[in-house]
XYZ file of C-alpha atoms in Angstrom:
430
model
C 108.852 113.901 101.955
C 110.058 112.395 102.335
C 109.485 110.158 103.565
C 109.428 109.903 103.706
C 109.769 107.662 102.004
C 109.661 107.219 103.762
C 110.882 108.780 102.362
C 109.159 107.687 103.397
C 108.279 109.702 103.417
C 109.199 110.299 103.838
C 110.025 108.169 106.531
C 111.576 104.859 105.439
C 112.265 102.267 108.047
C 113.691 99.076 106.723
C 116.183 96.666 108.141
C 119.693 97.917 107.641
C 121.318 96.424 104.595
C 124.193 97.073 102.312
C 124.523 100.617 101.234
C 122.286 101.207 98.288
C 123.282 104.459 96.794
C 121.693 105.463 93.574
C 123.182 108.555 92.167
C 120.966 110.641 90.014
C 123.435 112.808 88.277
C 122.509 116.001 86.612
C 126.003 116.826 85.655
C 128.933 114.807 86.968
C 129.174 112.365 89.848
C 130.397 113.490 93.213
C 131.152 111.856 96.553
C 130.574 114.734 98.904
C 129.818 118.411 98.896
C 131.667 120.938 96.838
C 135.351 120.456 97.467
C 136.345 124.003 96.707
C 134.633 127.336 96.975
C 133.519 128.722 93.646
C 135.728 131.294 92.029
C 134.133 134.652 91.207
C 132.171 134.203 88.000
C 133.015 130.504 87.901
C 130.860 127.407 87.782
C 129.374 126.226 91.090
C 128.702 122.534 91.620
C 126.190 121.828 94.385
C 125.517 118.354 95.719
C 122.184 117.584 97.344
C 121.696 114.295 99.207
C 118.144 112.970 99.515
C 116.284 109.681 99.939
C 113.095 108.280 98.497
C 111.354 110.555 96.014
C 111.553 114.288 96.641
C 110.271 115.122 93.153
C 113.063 117.589 92.458
C 114.337 116.370 89.075
C 112.407 118.876 86.977
C 113.056 121.617 89.504
C 116.800 121.097 89.209
C 116.551 121.561 85.453
C 114.464 124.689 85.913
C 116.902 126.115 88.448
C 119.978 125.386 86.330
C 118.333 126.971 83.302
C 117.771 130.146 85.302
C 121.205 129.934 86.956
C 123.625 128.679 84.285
C 126.589 129.026 86.648
C 125.120 126.293 88.871
C 125.471 122.559 88.344
C 123.344 120.345 90.611
C 124.224 116.766 91.506
C 121.652 114.740 93.432
C 122.657 111.714 95.492
C 119.735 109.450 96.374
C 120.191 106.788 99.034
C 117.876 104.468 100.907
C 116.517 106.470 103.832
C 118.033 104.589 106.738
C 121.410 104.425 105.011
C 121.133 108.102 104.127
C 120.773 109.135 107.763
C 123.490 106.770 108.953
C 125.798 108.109 106.276
C 125.050 111.695 107.226
C 125.782 110.972 110.887
C 129.082 109.373 109.880
C 129.989 112.243 107.577
C 129.314 114.776 110.302
C 131.347 112.765 112.810
C 134.351 112.514 110.474
C 133.880 115.987 109.025
C 134.003 114.723 105.474
C 131.631 113.421 102.822
C 128.486 115.465 103.492
C 126.687 117.092 100.582
C 126.168 120.850 100.302
C 122.476 120.267 101.048
C 121.368 117.261 103.083
C 117.750 116.246 103.519
C 116.645 114.818 106.870
C 113.366 113.098 107.626
C 111.296 113.951 110.693
C 111.936 110.573 112.330
C 115.652 111.349 112.393
C 115.399 115.139 112.687
C 115.894 115.143 116.461
C 119.219 113.361 116.061
C 120.550 116.231 113.982
C 118.851 119.192 115.618
C 120.529 117.982 118.826
C 123.874 118.781 117.134
C 123.277 122.181 115.566
C 126.977 123.000 115.535
C 127.426 120.660 112.575
C 125.127 122.777 110.409
C 124.926 126.332 109.222
C 122.168 128.133 111.116
C 119.395 129.069 108.728
C 118.836 132.174 110.862
C 122.043 133.496 109.309
C 120.657 132.916 105.809
C 117.334 134.701 105.872
C 115.159 132.156 107.672
C 113.358 134.791 109.723
C 112.060 136.410 106.542
C 110.271 133.250 105.456
C 109.377 131.705 108.828
C 105.662 132.467 108.405
C 105.638 129.970 105.561
C 105.502 127.031 107.993
C 103.286 125.990 110.906
C 105.020 126.483 114.231
C 105.295 122.745 114.945
C 107.117 122.173 111.646
C 109.469 125.048 112.387
C 110.231 123.621 115.824
C 110.900 120.152 114.408
C 113.694 121.630 112.308
C 115.171 123.730 115.129
C 117.463 123.035 118.057
C 116.440 123.485 121.676
C 118.262 126.852 121.683
C 116.584 128.086 118.519
C 119.192 127.430 115.859
C 117.321 126.562 112.665
C 118.916 123.399 111.278
C 116.419 122.520 108.558
C 113.762 124.204 106.431
C 110.619 122.147 105.905
C 109.889 120.496 102.569
C 106.690 118.484 103.000
C 104.381 117.004 105.623
C 102.701 113.625 105.663
C 99.032 113.711 106.463
C 97.331 110.325 106.253
C 94.961 108.470 103.937
C 94.616 104.896 102.619
C 95.544 103.920 99.061
C 93.770 100.891 97.655
C 93.474 98.925 94.413
C 90.030 99.488 92.908
C 90.346 96.661 90.377
C 91.242 94.053 92.983
C 88.615 95.271 95.425
C 86.040 94.762 92.687
C 87.410 91.294 91.994
C 87.009 90.419 95.667
C 83.430 91.713 95.789
C 84.285 94.746 97.940
C 83.034 98.285 97.243
C 85.258 100.384 94.993
C 83.842 103.890 95.449
C 86.144 105.805 97.793
C 83.317 107.021 100.017
C 81.979 103.488 100.420
C 85.479 102.141 100.994
C 86.132 104.736 103.706
C 83.040 103.471 105.532
C 84.472 99.946 105.600
C 87.122 100.875 108.144
C 86.417 103.647 110.654
C 88.848 101.810 112.952
C 91.955 99.692 112.410
C 90.043 96.727 113.797
C 87.519 97.275 110.978
C 90.397 97.506 108.524
C 91.636 94.086 109.668
C 88.113 92.627 109.498
C 87.753 93.896 105.919
C 91.130 92.370 105.156
C 89.860 88.982 106.307
C 86.959 89.314 103.827
C 89.443 90.082 101.071
C 91.606 87.128 102.060
C 88.591 84.827 101.963
C 87.953 85.910 98.369
C 91.181 84.061 97.422
C 92.551 86.526 94.909
C 95.676 84.772 93.724
C 98.885 86.751 94.084
C 97.367 89.575 96.116
C 97.620 90.108 99.867
C 95.663 92.652 101.876
C 98.737 94.599 102.962
C 102.449 94.593 102.217
C 103.919 93.926 105.656
C 103.862 95.388 109.167
C 106.071 98.463 108.663
C 103.564 100.769 107.027
C 100.687 99.775 109.278
C 102.732 100.128 112.463
C 104.025 103.588 111.538
C 100.565 104.749 110.496
C 98.883 103.672 113.742
C 101.753 105.132 115.757
C 101.470 108.418 113.860
C 97.893 108.786 115.057
C 98.789 108.588 118.730
C 99.005 111.800 120.790
C 102.314 110.546 122.211
C 104.720 108.333 120.290
C 108.222 107.153 121.063
C 108.991 110.185 123.232
C 107.052 112.044 125.904
C 109.074 115.212 126.200
C 112.705 114.131 126.431
C 111.848 110.709 127.816
C 111.603 107.526 125.741
C 108.303 105.876 126.677
C 108.131 102.857 124.386
C 107.543 100.398 127.225
C 104.970 102.458 129.125
C 103.094 104.189 126.297
C 99.941 102.263 125.358
C 99.959 104.021 121.990
C 103.148 102.227 120.930
C 101.822 98.874 122.141
C 98.553 99.516 120.304
C 100.447 99.997 117.042
C 102.387 96.792 117.754
C 99.325 94.710 118.715
C 97.251 95.772 115.704
C 100.124 94.991 113.350
C 100.593 91.569 114.962
C 96.851 90.895 114.707
C 96.954 91.608 110.967
C 99.987 89.318 110.595
C 98.376 86.515 112.568
C 95.229 86.721 110.442
C 97.304 86.098 107.339
C 96.850 89.569 105.829
C 100.509 90.368 105.239
C 102.153 89.755 101.896
C 105.479 89.481 103.778
C 107.003 92.108 101.526
C 109.507 94.422 103.166
C 108.751 98.089 102.645
C 111.110 99.828 100.221
C 112.467 96.554 98.894
C 112.617 95.683 95.200
C 109.674 93.305 95.687
C 107.710 96.096 97.341
C 108.332 98.404 94.420
C 107.301 95.734 91.929
C 104.303 94.761 94.057
C 102.724 98.194 93.592
C 102.440 97.502 89.883
C 101.606 93.805 90.136
C 98.917 94.141 92.774
C 100.860 92.033 95.273
C 99.092 94.014 98.020
C 95.841 95.905 97.679
C 95.948 98.428 100.508
C 98.740 100.724 101.598
C 98.432 103.410 104.239
C 99.250 106.615 102.428
C 100.960 109.628 103.806
C 100.882 112.073 100.913
C 104.467 111.255 99.902
C 103.440 107.649 99.341
C 101.590 108.812 96.234
C 104.946 109.671 94.703
C 106.186 106.150 95.327
C 103.153 104.517 93.816
C 103.170 106.727 90.746
C 106.868 106.160 90.137
C 106.830 102.399 90.758
C 103.470 101.531 89.165
C 103.408 103.809 86.142
C 101.168 101.464 84.161
C 98.603 101.262 86.970
C 96.996 104.655 86.509
C 93.323 104.490 87.449
C 93.696 101.214 89.347
C 94.740 102.888 92.596
C 92.394 105.165 94.539
C 92.504 106.913 97.909
C 90.087 106.592 100.841
C 90.106 107.766 104.444
C 92.642 106.196 106.775
C 91.297 104.037 109.630
C 91.346 105.739 113.003
C 91.067 109.329 111.786
C 93.873 111.702 110.793
C 97.495 111.595 111.825
C 100.862 112.292 110.340
C 103.824 110.310 109.167
C 106.773 111.882 107.562
C 107.882 115.156 106.202
C 111.420 116.317 105.678
C 113.822 119.242 105.915
C 116.758 120.646 103.981
C 119.909 121.361 105.944
C 123.272 122.968 105.198
C 126.154 120.965 106.709
C 129.103 123.139 107.643
C 131.356 121.041 105.423
C 129.878 122.822 102.405
C 132.174 125.357 100.787
C 129.521 127.206 98.783
C 126.968 127.873 101.464
C 125.577 131.038 99.893
C 124.712 129.260 96.671
C 123.500 126.173 98.536
C 121.228 128.287 100.737
C 119.850 130.072 97.691
C 118.997 126.758 96.006
C 117.493 125.172 99.134
C 115.302 128.217 99.844
C 114.079 128.121 96.257
C 113.238 124.409 96.524
C 111.132 124.905 99.671
C 109.383 128.057 98.403
C 105.573 127.700 98.121
C 105.651 127.744 94.323
C 108.025 124.807 94.154
C 106.218 122.861 96.907
C 102.981 123.213 94.938
C 104.672 121.948 91.765
C 106.019 118.863 93.549
C 102.611 118.071 95.032
C 100.776 118.349 91.739
C 103.423 116.319 89.921
C 104.032 113.565 92.469
C 102.086 114.030 95.693
C 104.463 115.230 98.427
C 102.160 117.544 100.372
C 103.404 121.082 101.015
C 104.404 122.214 104.477
C 103.419 125.746 103.433
C 100.258 126.579 105.351
C 99.035 129.307 103.001
C 98.732 126.800 100.159
C 96.091 124.726 101.941
C 93.343 127.195 101.011
C 94.801 127.971 97.601
C 92.935 126.491 94.648
C 96.245 125.230 93.235
C 96.264 122.707 96.093
C 92.724 122.570 97.484
C 91.028 121.859 94.163
C 93.632 119.526 92.761
C 92.513 116.033 91.772
C 95.076 113.403 90.880
C 94.196 111.568 87.646
C 96.527 108.667 88.493
C 94.394 107.915 91.546
C 91.106 107.904 89.664
C 90.809 111.690 90.104
C 90.817 111.462 93.880
C 90.510 114.955 95.412
C 93.933 114.653 97.019
C 94.280 118.370 97.722
C 91.171 118.305 99.843
C 91.946 114.916 101.424
C 95.412 115.857 102.637
C 94.565 119.477 103.482
C 91.896 118.217 105.863
C 94.236 115.586 107.284
C 97.055 118.028 107.965
C 94.793 120.747 109.385
C 93.332 118.331 111.961
C 96.490 116.435 112.890
C 98.144 116.619 116.308
C 101.924 116.930 115.897
C 103.947 114.230 117.617
C 107.355 114.994 119.112
C 110.249 113.159 117.475
C 113.285 112.765 119.704
C 116.901 112.143 118.669
C 116.557 108.339 118.670
C 113.078 108.057 117.123
C 114.311 106.672 113.821
C 116.548 103.982 115.331
C 113.951 103.023 117.940
C 111.242 102.557 115.342
C 113.636 100.412 113.340
C 114.216 98.186 116.376
C 110.466 97.779 116.859
C 109.818 97.070 113.186
C 112.591 94.491 113.236
C 110.644 92.792 116.020
C 107.446 92.813 113.967
C 109.370 91.341 111.076
C 110.539 88.467 113.278
C 106.902 87.767 114.114
C 105.944 87.942 110.439
C 108.719 85.512 109.528
C 107.693 83.078 112.267
C 110.987 83.448 114.112
C 109.385 84.621 117.344
C 105.992 84.839 119.003
C 104.644 88.317 119.617
C 105.516 88.413 123.340
C 109.054 87.188 122.711
C 109.588 89.689 119.907
C 108.191 92.573 121.976
C 110.476 91.701 124.896
C 113.500 91.567 122.622
C 112.501 94.819 120.937
C 112.372 96.545 124.323
C 115.875 95.253 125.058
C 117.048 96.483 121.662
C 115.486 99.886 122.325
C 117.140 100.153 125.739
C 120.483 99.297 124.151
C 120.107 102.376 121.968
C 119.640 104.755 124.903
């Protein structure tokens, strides 16, 4: 997804808060992975820990119907908490689920410790490797080639927007015309000023700085890392993402709504913000949080060209006692057929390359988004993207930078002060 989610994909960088664990239980609740290995012929309970919206609910039901000896329990947690929890569970050797999802921003943290996970190479990974692009495979692998995670989705990039509120503000609503409004992020900000001047009560141009910052950063050839080196201070691509986000804040375009907060979820339905940079997994969020808004949202090109943000992996922590059954379920979930189902149902774009030219993906139009040709939009985005290396601290470093942008948004610091503090916070993480 992830984001995934962040989730955000996919992909979900919010200020750390109290643990928010929402357990979606398809069976009985559980705290960690299976405590005991299944007895021959007995029932197997598998716990899968995810974040955001992976779109697996119906797939679990389908899998359990075909495998009546298996009971699946899903544990959904806010993305940042999810990854912190997983790190803690691995460190204490207790509490991890049988299957743990990891998002690309945190993947490096876990692929740097492959000994904590079963190696997918021992569970048939080589037989299905051709399913993924090489860069996705490498993101889920350790430096020595142990395969820690199998890819679920990839991000791609587009821009979601509210057609009804664009019309109210006197802006074009047709997605081709909207795409022409913002070939660059500077044009996106200029269009936002026009929207602001239309004085649409209760609606801001954008939610807050998190989504914009991550989207601009995801378009840069080099991000947080250049090889093994953290280059936040010296990489103009990171500063560009910061400066553009600050410019949008200073021009009054932010709704000051924290991404992945309750207000953010509600704002998708209420029209509290009218544009939202959209990795493919963001479609799942919008559809789940704004169910009564079908036809009001549409999808245009993202400013600045393609790019990628998000995408996740499924791992098998060594704490799991039923690894054979867990591996079987995880491989089924990431199979092309299931990836296609998730995309058509919710929007998380497959990481399976062969699907990009398949009519099941390429020709798919999403009715929720005014029949936007999302298969074509995200296929083109993913095929032209340049993968960006995510190191072991990418997730935490991005959080430190976004915290700085939030201080600017809240008026607690000027941009220069916040940037200087963010650099100190980043260095403290290294």
